[in-house]
Coordinates of C-alpha atoms in Angstrom, one line a residue:
Chain A
M1050 CA -61.2 5.0 30.2
S1051 CA -58.2 3.0 28.9
I1052 CA -55.0 4.7 27.8
R1053 CA -56.2 4.3 24.2
E1054 CA -59.3 6.3 24.9
T1055 CA -57.3 8.8 26.8
V1056 CA -55.1 9.5 23.8
N1057 CA -58.0 9.5 21.4
N1058 CA -60.0 12.0 23.5
P1059 CA -58.8 15.6 23.5
H1060 CA -60.9 16.3 26.6
S1061 CA -59.7 15.8 30.1
H1062 CA -61.5 16.5 33.4
W1063 CA -59.1 19.4 34.1
M1064 CA -60.5 21.2 31.1
D1065 CA -64.1 21.0 32.3
G1066 CA -64.2 24.6 33.5
T1067 CA -66.2 23.3 36.5
G1068 CA -64.0 24.1 39.5
P1069 CA -64.1 27.2 41.6
E1070 CA -62.8 30.5 40.1
S1071 CA -62.6 28.7 36.7
D1072 CA -63.0 32.0 34.8
I1073 CA -59.3 32.7 35.6
V1074 CA -57.9 29.5 37.3
I1075 CA -57.8 27.0 34.5
S1076 CA -56.4 24.1 36.5
S1077 CA -54.7 23.1 39.8
R1078 CA -51.9 20.6 39.9
V1079 CA -50.1 18.9 42.8
R1080 CA -47.3 16.5 42.3
V1081 CA -45.0 14.8 44.7
A1082 CA -41.7 13.1 44.0
R1083 CA -41.0 9.8 45.7
N1084 CA -38.2 7.3 45.4
L1085 CA -37.8 3.7 46.4
A1086 CA -35.2 2.9 49.0
H1087 CA -32.0 1.0 48.2
L1088 CA -32.1 1.7 44.4
P1089 CA -30.1 4.3 42.4
F1090 CA -32.2 7.2 41.1
P1091 CA -33.5 6.8 37.6
H1092 CA -30.6 8.6 35.8
L1093 CA -28.2 6.0 37.2
L1094 CA -30.6 3.0 37.0
S1095 CA -29.7 0.0 34.9
R1096 CA -32.2 -1.3 32.4
E1097 CA -33.0 -4.3 34.7
K1098 CA -33.4 -2.2 37.8
A1099 CA -35.6 0.3 35.9
E1100 CA -37.8 -2.7 35.1
D1101 CA -37.8 -3.7 38.8
V1102 CA -39.2 -0.3 39.6
I1103 CA -42.0 -0.7 37.0
H1104 CA -42.7 -4.2 38.4
A1105 CA -42.9 -2.9 42.0
V1106 CA -45.3 -0.2 41.0
Q1107 CA -47.4 -2.6 39.0
T1108 CA -47.6 -4.9 42.0
A1109 CA -48.5 -2.0 44.3
I1110 CA -51.4 -0.9 42.1
E1111 CA -52.7 -4.4 41.7
N1112 CA -52.8 -4.9 45.5
R1113 CA -56.3 -5.6 46.7
V1114 CA -56.2 -3.0 49.5
F1115 CA -54.9 -0.4 47.1
R1116 CA -57.6 -1.1 44.6
E1117 CA -60.3 -0.9 47.2
K1118 CA -59.0 2.5 48.3
M1119 CA -58.0 4.1 45.0
G1120 CA -60.0 2.3 42.3
K1121 CA -58.5 0.7 39.2
M1122 CA -55.4 2.4 37.9
E1123 CA -53.7 1.2 34.7
L1124 CA -50.0 1.0 34.1
T1125 CA -48.7 1.5 30.6
R1126 CA -45.1 1.2 29.6
M1127 CA -44.1 4.2 27.4
N1128 CA -42.8 1.9 24.7
E1129 CA -46.3 0.4 24.2
L1130 CA -47.3 3.8 22.8
T1131 CA -46.6 5.4 19.5
P1132 CA -44.6 8.6 19.4
V1133 CA -47.8 10.6 18.6
E1134 CA -49.6 9.0 21.5
R1135 CA -46.8 9.8 23.9
Q1136 CA -46.7 13.4 22.7
I1137 CA -50.5 13.6 23.2
L1138 CA -50.1 12.7 26.9
V1139 CA -47.7 15.6 27.2
E1140 CA -50.1 18.0 25.4
K1141 CA -52.8 17.0 27.8
H1142 CA -50.4 17.7 30.7
L1143 CA -50.8 14.2 32.0
I1144 CA -47.0 13.5 31.8
S1145 CA -44.0 15.7 31.5
P1146 CA -41.8 15.9 28.3
D1147 CA -39.0 14.3 30.4
L1148 CA -40.9 11.0 30.3
L1149 CA -40.4 10.9 26.5
E1150 CA -36.6 10.9 26.9
D1151 CA -35.2 7.4 27.1
F1152 CA -38.8 6.2 27.2
E1153 CA -37.9 2.4 27.0
R1154 CA -37.4 2.3 30.7
K1155 CA -40.4 4.5 31.7
A1156 CA -44.1 4.0 32.4
V1157 CA -47.2 5.9 33.3
V1158 CA -50.0 4.9 35.7
L1159 CA -53.4 6.6 34.9
R1160 CA -56.6 6.6 36.8
D1161 CA -59.7 6.3 34.5
D1162 CA -60.7 9.9 34.9
E1163 CA -57.2 11.2 34.2
V1164 CA -57.3 13.1 37.5
L1165 CA -54.5 11.0 39.0
S1166 CA -51.4 9.8 37.3
V1167 CA -48.0 8.5 38.3
M1168 CA -44.9 8.8 36.2
V1169 CA -42.5 6.0 36.7
N1170 CA -38.7 6.5 36.3
E1171 CA -38.9 10.1 35.3
E1172 CA -36.3 12.2 37.3
D1173 CA -37.5 10.3 40.4
H1174 CA -38.8 6.7 40.6
L1175 CA -42.3 8.0 41.2
R1176 CA -44.0 11.3 40.5
L1177 CA -47.6 11.3 41.6
Q1178 CA -49.8 13.9 40.1
C1179 CA -53.3 15.2 40.5
L1180 CA -54.8 17.6 38.0
L1181 CA -58.2 19.3 38.7
P1182 CA -60.1 22.1 37.0
G1183 CA -60.3 25.5 38.7
L1184 CA -58.8 26.4 42.1
Q1185 CA -58.8 23.1 44.0
L1186 CA -55.3 22.7 45.4
N1187 CA -56.4 21.4 48.8
R1188 CA -58.5 18.7 47.1
A1189 CA -55.6 17.9 44.7
W1190 CA -53.2 17.5 47.7
E1191 CA -55.7 15.3 49.5
L1192 CA -56.0 13.0 46.5
V1193 CA -52.3 12.8 45.9
S1194 CA -51.6 12.2 49.6
R1195 CA -54.1 9.3 49.6
L1196 CA -52.6 7.9 46.5
D1197 CA -49.2 8.3 48.2
D1198 CA -50.4 6.4 51.2
G1199 CA -51.8 3.7 49.0
L1200 CA -48.5 3.1 47.2
E1201 CA -46.5 3.4 50.4
A1202 CA -48.5 0.5 51.9
T1203 CA -46.4 -1.8 49.7
L1204 CA -43.4 0.3 48.5
D1205 CA -40.5 1.3 50.7
Y1206 CA -39.7 4.9 50.1
A1207 CA -36.3 6.6 50.5
F1208 CA -37.1 8.8 53.5
D1209 CA -34.8 10.5 56.0
E1210 CA -35.9 11.6 59.4
K1211 CA -34.3 15.0 59.0
L1212 CA -34.5 15.7 55.3
G1213 CA -37.9 14.0 54.5
Y1214 CA -38.5 12.4 51.1
L1215 CA -35.2 12.0 49.3
T1216 CA -35.2 13.1 45.6
A1217 CA -32.7 13.0 42.7
C1218 CA -32.6 16.8 42.6
P1219 CA -32.0 18.7 45.9
T1220 CA -34.5 21.3 44.8
N1221 CA -37.3 18.7 45.5
V1222 CA -36.1 17.2 48.8
G1223 CA -38.3 17.4 51.9
T1224 CA -41.9 17.3 50.8
G1225 CA -41.1 16.6 47.2
L1226 CA -44.1 18.7 46.5
R1227 CA -44.7 21.0 43.6
A1228 CA -48.1 22.7 43.7
S1229 CA -49.1 24.9 40.8
V1230 CA -52.0 26.8 39.3
M1231 CA -52.5 27.6 35.6
L1232 CA -53.9 31.1 35.3
H1233 CA -55.4 33.0 32.4
L1234 CA -54.3 36.6 33.0
P1235 CA -55.1 38.6 29.8
G1236 CA -56.4 41.6 31.8
L1237 CA -53.1 42.1 33.7
V1238 CA -51.2 41.7 30.4
M1239 CA -53.4 44.3 28.6
V1240 CA -53.1 46.9 31.3
N1241 CA -49.3 46.3 31.4
Q1242 CA -49.2 45.3 35.0
I1243 CA -48.1 41.7 34.5
K1244 CA -44.4 42.2 35.0
G1245 CA -44.8 44.0 38.3
V1246 CA -47.3 41.5 39.6
L1247 CA -45.3 38.5 38.7
G1248 CA -42.1 40.1 39.9
T1249 CA -43.7 40.4 43.3
I1250 CA -44.7 36.7 43.3
T1251 CA -41.2 35.5 42.9
K1252 CA -40.3 37.4 46.1
L1253 CA -42.8 35.2 48.0
G1254 CA -41.1 31.9 47.4
L1255 CA -43.1 31.1 44.2
T1256 CA -42.1 30.9 40.6
V1257 CA -44.0 31.8 37.5
R1258 CA -43.5 30.6 34.0
G1259 CA -45.4 31.0 30.8
L1260 CA -47.2 28.0 29.6
Y1261 CA -46.0 26.2 26.5
G1262 CA -43.6 29.2 26.2
E1263 CA -39.9 29.4 26.5
G1264 CA -38.5 31.2 29.4
T1265 CA -41.0 33.8 30.7
E1266 CA -42.8 34.3 27.4
A1267 CA -46.4 33.2 27.9
K1268 CA -48.5 32.0 25.0
G1269 CA -52.2 32.6 25.3
N1270 CA -51.6 34.7 28.4
L1271 CA -51.4 31.5 30.4
F1272 CA -49.1 31.5 33.4
Q1273 CA -48.1 28.8 35.8
V1274 CA -47.4 29.8 39.3
S1275 CA -45.8 27.2 41.6
N1276 CA -44.0 26.9 44.9
Q1277 CA -40.2 26.8 44.9
V1278 CA -39.4 25.7 48.4
T1279 CA -39.9 22.1 49.4
L1280 CA -37.9 21.7 52.5
G1281 CA -38.9 23.1 55.9
Q1282 CA -42.5 23.9 55.2
A1283 CA -45.4 21.4 55.7
E1284 CA -47.4 20.5 52.6
E1285 CA -50.5 22.3 53.9
D1286 CA -48.5 25.5 54.5
I1287 CA -47.0 25.5 51.0
I1288 CA -50.5 25.0 49.5
A1289 CA -52.1 27.7 51.8
N1290 CA -49.4 30.1 50.6
L1291 CA -50.1 29.4 47.0
I1292 CA -53.8 29.7 47.4
S1293 CA -53.5 33.0 49.1
V1294 CA -51.2 34.4 46.4
T1295 CA -53.6 33.1 43.7
R1296 CA -56.5 34.8 45.4
Q1297 CA -54.6 38.1 45.3
L1298 CA -53.9 37.6 41.6
L1299 CA -57.5 36.8 41.0
G1300 CA -58.5 40.1 42.6
Q1301 CA -56.0 42.0 40.5
E1302 CA -57.0 40.3 37.3
R1303 CA -60.7 41.0 37.9
A1304 CA -59.9 44.6 38.7
A1305 CA -57.9 44.9 35.5
R1306 CA -60.8 43.4 33.5
E1307 CA -63.3 45.8 35.0
A1308 CA -61.0 48.8 34.4
L1309 CA -60.7 47.7 30.7
Y1310 CA -64.4 47.3 30.4
R1311 CA -65.1 50.7 32.0
E1312 CA -62.4 52.7 30.2
R1313 CA -61.6 50.9 26.9
R1314 CA -64.8 49.1 26.2
E1315 CA -64.9 49.6 22.4
Q1316 CA -61.3 48.6 22.0
L1317 CA -61.9 45.5 24.2
E1318 CA -65.0 44.5 22.3
D1319 CA -63.2 45.2 19.0
R1320 CA -60.3 43.0 20.0
V1321 CA -62.5 40.1 21.1
G1322 CA -64.7 40.5 18.0
R1323 CA -61.6 40.4 15.7
A1324 CA -60.3 37.3 17.4
Y1325 CA -63.6 35.6 17.0
G1326 CA -63.8 36.6 13.3
L1327 CA -60.3 35.4 12.6
L1328 CA -60.8 32.1 14.4
K1329 CA -64.1 31.6 12.6
H1330 CA -62.9 32.4 9.1
A1331 CA -59.1 32.1 8.8
R1332 CA -57.8 29.4 6.5
V1333 CA -54.2 29.2 7.7
M1334 CA -53.4 29.5 11.4
T1335 CA -50.1 29.1 13.2
S1336 CA -50.0 27.7 16.7
D1337 CA -48.8 31.0 18.1
E1338 CA -51.5 33.1 16.4
A1339 CA -54.2 30.6 17.6
M1340 CA -53.0 30.7 21.2
S1341 CA -53.2 34.5 21.3
L1342 CA -56.6 34.6 19.6
F1343 CA -57.9 31.9 21.9
S1344 CA -56.9 34.0 24.8
D1345 CA -58.8 37.1 23.5
L1346 CA -61.9 35.0 22.7
R1347 CA -61.8 33.3 26.1
L1348 CA -61.7 36.8 27.7
G1349 CA -64.7 37.8 25.6
I1350 CA -66.6 34.8 26.8
D1351 CA -65.7 35.3 30.5
M1352 CA -66.7 38.9 30.3
G1353 CA -70.0 38.2 28.6
I1354 CA -69.1 39.9 25.3
I1355 CA -69.4 36.5 23.4
K1356 CA -72.4 34.5 24.5
N1357 CA -72.8 31.4 22.4
I1358 CA -69.4 29.7 22.9
P1359 CA -68.8 27.6 26.1
A1360 CA -65.6 28.7 27.9
P1361 CA -64.2 25.1 28.3
L1362 CA -64.2 24.7 24.5
I1363 CA -61.4 27.2 24.3
I1364 CA -59.1 25.2 26.6
E1365 CA -60.0 22.1 24.7
L1366 CA -59.1 23.8 21.4
M1367 CA -55.8 24.9 22.9
V1368 CA -54.9 21.2 23.5
L1369 CA -56.6 19.9 20.3
T1370 CA -54.6 22.2 18.0
R1371 CA -51.2 21.3 19.4
P1372 CA -49.1 19.4 16.8
A1373 CA -49.5 15.8 18.0
F1374 CA -53.2 16.0 18.3
L1375 CA -53.4 17.4 14.7
V1376 CA -51.4 14.4 13.5
K1377 CA -53.8 12.1 15.5
V1378 CA -57.0 13.8 14.2
T1379 CA -55.8 13.8 10.5
G1380 CA -54.2 10.4 10.8
K1381 CA -51.1 11.3 9.0
D1382 CA -47.8 13.2 9.3
L1383 CA -48.1 16.8 8.5
S1384 CA -45.7 19.5 7.2
P1385 CA -45.8 22.7 9.2
V1386 CA -47.9 24.4 6.5
E1387 CA -50.4 21.6 6.3
R1388 CA -50.6 21.7 10.1
D1389 CA -51.5 25.4 10.0
I1390 CA -54.2 24.6 7.4
Y1391 CA -55.7 21.7 9.4
R1392 CA -55.5 23.8 12.5
A1393 CA -57.6 26.6 11.0
Q1394 CA -60.1 24.0 9.6
L1395 CA -60.5 22.3 12.9
I1396 CA -61.1 25.6 14.7
R1397 CA -63.7 26.7 12.2
K1398 CA -65.5 23.3 12.5
K1399 CA -65.5 23.3 16.3
L1400 CA -66.6 26.9 16.6
S1401 CA -69.5 26.6 14.2
A1402 CA -70.6 23.3 15.9
A1403 CA -70.6 25.1 19.2
Q1404 CA -72.6 28.0 17.7
Q1405 CA -75.3 25.7 16.3
S1406 CA -75.7 23.6 19.4
Chain B
M115 CA -31.5 1.5 8.6
E116 CA -34.0 1.8 11.5
C117 CA -34.5 4.8 13.7
E118 CA -32.1 4.8 16.7
R119 CA -34.7 6.1 19.0
C120 CA -38.0 4.2 18.3
H121 CA -36.4 1.2 16.5
Q122 CA -39.7 1.0 14.5
R123 CA -39.6 3.3 11.5
P124 CA -36.8 3.8 9.0
A125 CA -34.3 6.5 9.7
T126 CA -34.5 9.4 7.3
V127 CA -33.0 12.3 9.2
H128 CA -29.5 12.9 10.5
L129 CA -29.7 15.0 13.6
T130 CA -26.5 16.5 14.8
E131 CA -26.2 17.9 18.3
I132 CA -23.2 19.6 19.8
I133 CA -23.2 19.5 23.6
N134 CA -20.1 20.7 25.5
N135 CA -18.1 20.6 22.3
E136 CA -19.0 17.0 21.8
K137 CA -20.6 16.2 18.4
R138 CA -23.2 13.5 18.3
T139 CA -25.1 12.4 15.2
M140 CA -28.2 10.4 15.4
R141 CA -30.1 8.6 12.6
L142 CA -33.7 9.1 13.2
C143 CA -37.1 8.9 11.7
E144 CA -38.9 12.1 11.0
Q145 CA -41.3 11.7 13.9
C146 CA -38.6 11.1 16.5
A147 CA -36.5 14.0 15.0
R148 CA -39.4 16.3 15.4
E149 CA -40.0 15.2 19.0
L150 CA -36.4 15.7 19.9
Q151 CA -36.4 19.1 18.4
A152 CA -39.6 20.1 20.1
Q153 CA -37.9 19.2 23.4
A154 CA -34.8 21.1 22.4
M155 CA -37.0 24.1 21.6
G156 CA -37.6 24.8 25.3
F157 CA -40.0 22.2 26.6
F158 CA -37.4 21.4 29.2
P159 CA -37.5 24.0 31.8
Q160 CA -35.8 21.7 34.3
I161 CA -32.7 21.4 32.3
N162 CA -32.1 25.0 32.8
L163 CA -32.7 24.5 36.5
H164 CA -30.1 21.8 36.6
N165 CA -27.6 23.8 34.8
F166 CA -28.2 26.6 37.2
L167 CA -28.0 24.3 40.1
A168 CA -24.8 22.8 38.8
G169 CA -23.3 26.2 38.7
L170 CA -24.3 26.8 42.3
L171 CA -22.8 23.4 43.3
H172 CA -19.6 24.1 41.5
N173 CA -19.1 27.1 43.8
E174 CA -20.2 25.3 46.8
F175 CA -17.9 22.4 46.3
G176 CA -15.0 24.5 45.2
F177 CA -14.9 23.4 41.5
P178 CA -14.1 26.1 39.0
T179 CA -17.3 27.4 37.2
T180 CA -15.5 28.2 34.0
G181 CA -12.9 26.4 31.9
P182 CA -12.5 22.6 31.7
T183 CA -13.6 20.6 34.7
V184 CA -10.6 19.1 36.5
A185 CA -10.5 15.4 37.3
P186 CA -12.8 14.6 40.2
A187 CA -11.5 14.7 43.7
G188 CA -13.1 14.3 47.1
A189 CA -16.0 12.3 48.3
R190 CA -17.9 9.6 46.5
C191 CA -21.1 7.9 47.5
E192 CA -20.3 4.3 48.5
A193 CA -23.7 3.0 47.6
C194 CA -24.0 4.2 44.0
G195 CA -20.5 5.5 43.2
L196 CA -21.5 9.0 42.3
T197 CA -18.6 11.5 42.8
E198 CA -18.9 15.0 44.0
A199 CA -17.6 16.2 40.7
Q200 CA -20.4 14.3 38.9
F201 CA -23.0 15.7 41.2
A202 CA -21.7 19.2 40.7
R203 CA -21.8 18.8 37.0
Q204 CA -25.3 17.3 36.7
G205 CA -27.0 18.8 39.8
L206 CA -28.6 15.4 40.4
L207 CA -27.8 13.0 43.3
G208 CA -27.4 9.3 42.5
C209 CA -29.4 7.6 45.3
G210 CA -30.9 8.1 48.7
E211 CA -27.6 7.2 50.4
C212 CA -25.8 10.2 48.6
Y213 CA -27.6 12.5 51.0
R214 CA -25.7 10.8 53.8
Y215 CA -22.3 10.7 52.1
F216 CA -22.4 14.3 50.9
G217 CA -24.4 15.4 53.9
P218 CA -22.5 18.3 55.5
R219 CA -21.6 19.7 52.1
L220 CA -25.2 19.7 51.0
E221 CA -26.4 21.8 53.9
P222 CA -25.4 25.2 52.5
V223 CA -27.0 24.1 49.2
F224 CA -30.3 23.4 51.0
R225 CA -30.1 26.6 52.8
R226 CA -29.6 28.5 49.6
I227 CA -32.4 26.8 47.8
H228 CA -35.0 26.3 50.6
G229 CA -33.7 28.7 53.3
N230 CA -34.0 25.6 55.5
T231 CA -32.4 22.3 56.3
C232 CA -35.1 20.4 58.1
H233 CA -38.2 18.6 56.9
T234 CA -41.4 19.4 58.8
G235 CA -44.0 17.9 56.5
K236 CA -45.6 14.5 55.8
V237 CA -44.0 11.3 57.1
P238 CA -44.7 7.9 55.4
E239 CA -47.4 6.1 57.3
R240 CA -45.9 2.6 57.3
T241 CA -42.2 3.2 57.2
G242 CA -42.0 6.6 59.0
G243 CA -41.9 5.0 62.4
K244 CA -41.1 7.1 65.3
V245 CA -40.6 10.3 63.3
R246 CA -44.4 10.4 62.8
V247 CA -45.1 10.3 66.5
I248 CA -42.2 12.8 67.3
N249 CA -43.5 15.3 64.7
R250 CA -47.0 15.0 66.0
L251 CA -45.7 15.5 69.5
E252 CA -43.9 18.7 68.5
R253 CA -47.0 20.1 66.8
L254 CA -49.1 19.4 69.9
K255 CA -46.5 21.1 72.1
A256 CA -46.5 24.2 69.9
Q257 CA -50.3 24.2 70.1
L258 CA -50.1 23.8 73.9
R259 CA -47.8 26.8 74.2
E260 CA -50.2 28.8 72.0
A261 CA -53.3 27.8 74.0
I262 CA -51.6 28.7 77.3
S263 CA -50.5 32.1 75.9
R264 CA -54.2 32.7 74.9
E265 CA -55.3 31.5 78.3
E266 CA -57.5 28.8 76.7
F267 CA -57.0 26.4 79.6
E268 CA -59.6 23.8 78.7
R269 CA -58.0 23.4 75.3
A270 CA -54.5 23.3 77.0
A271 CA -55.7 20.5 79.3
E272 CA -56.9 18.5 76.3
L273 CA -53.6 19.0 74.5
R274 CA -51.6 18.1 77.6
D275 CA -53.4 14.7 77.9
A276 CA -52.9 14.0 74.2
I277 CA -49.1 14.8 74.7
R278 CA -48.9 12.4 77.6
E279 CA -50.6 9.7 75.6
L280 CA -48.2 10.1 72.8
E281 CA -45.1 10.2 75.1
K282 CA -46.3 6.9 76.6
E283 CA -46.7 5.4 73.1
L284 CA -43.1 6.5 72.3
Q285 CA -41.6 5.0 75.5
E286 CA -43.4 1.7 74.9
G287 CA -42.1 1.7 71.3

């Protein structure tokens, strides 16, 4: 898939809903920060030197050995894309919003299936990322590590014997690794347990943040849990810790769902039914309202209350109804009100198509 | 007039930002203005982190956390020219060499963020050199101690051989 196809297609492999525990773990992500030796970090990099970094990466991915090992990966400079296309890559979680800042000197490398990507000249020269559906952190690390080895075969990394991989921000030094899972936790939110549970997590060297939300507010009951420490623990240990905490969370979320079903079944079914009704028939829908209704509907699907809608469609809709995708779909700039109208229209269309199929 | 950001579309919006009492006005197209605003609306969790970290560094390096920042004093990275004051303000280092120049002063920062000052993870395959072997050796030695304490002597013998092999490799360079 070329980058054009990537931005035209709202679907990514991570939204498949195919991985283990995918009723609650939406996706697993591993990223590592790497820098090239003997060059200032991106925020101090001159325009020409930034270009040198992009060149070096281009050469590294065109190397025959790299290609044999990793397959074809395509480098695209951020300035070759339109603002909407750039924003879409963010909405698909393939790049960070930071890559849009000062984008003239930045680039992205994507593998066809969008599972692997490399951001060039973000906060660090290289940020290698793997994004997979469900709970697959070990696999994600394996793939990132292989990509890392492939690049290191031709690129000289800034590495220190004592401190490990050197990064622009001291919070990333050492492994440079940030592993995270995106979790859908409506049960824990509904039984009012989420604050306590997430509070505990932060005591275990992990951080939690709401997805798409500011601060701790989580839209669509989606939470991202990630490691905080990158120095002094081996990559495998960091990942094992995150997996074990995620498993605990899964247990608690499932227990909460069962309790809700047992004790407040009518209210739960009512809530799911109302969400479905609104999504199917509303004519104007803000992004916040949609996110919260998607969460209720998805819970209904996962619990077998709603049977004719495939679960992955909900994640796809969460991405598809973000502002940049709406602009892409409609092919024109939209005012906020128009956006809410198109959003409602698109949701109705997708849901009725799913029902008929 | 063209948009200052994308240099493609005409500028139709004047976006004024006030950061640290400095006013900056940009002439932008609607699309870019919207993107910038979306970012300002909280898509940037890392900025908060950097501000937070900068506060921490201010304390660590003895710069006042409130009031105007005094002219930079102290160390400067000879490779990229980053000063301690700049680092404390932004929370970002300038290059790999900064870790060497600011070394001892960074240790408390690492300890506070990571609870640790020593990397024990992956080492680059090609350029990692001896560190790779040394790390592997340490892991094997730890495994050997464990095997002995569990009285798994066969395993211990295997590990001992592997350790000898690696030590030989190290000596031969």
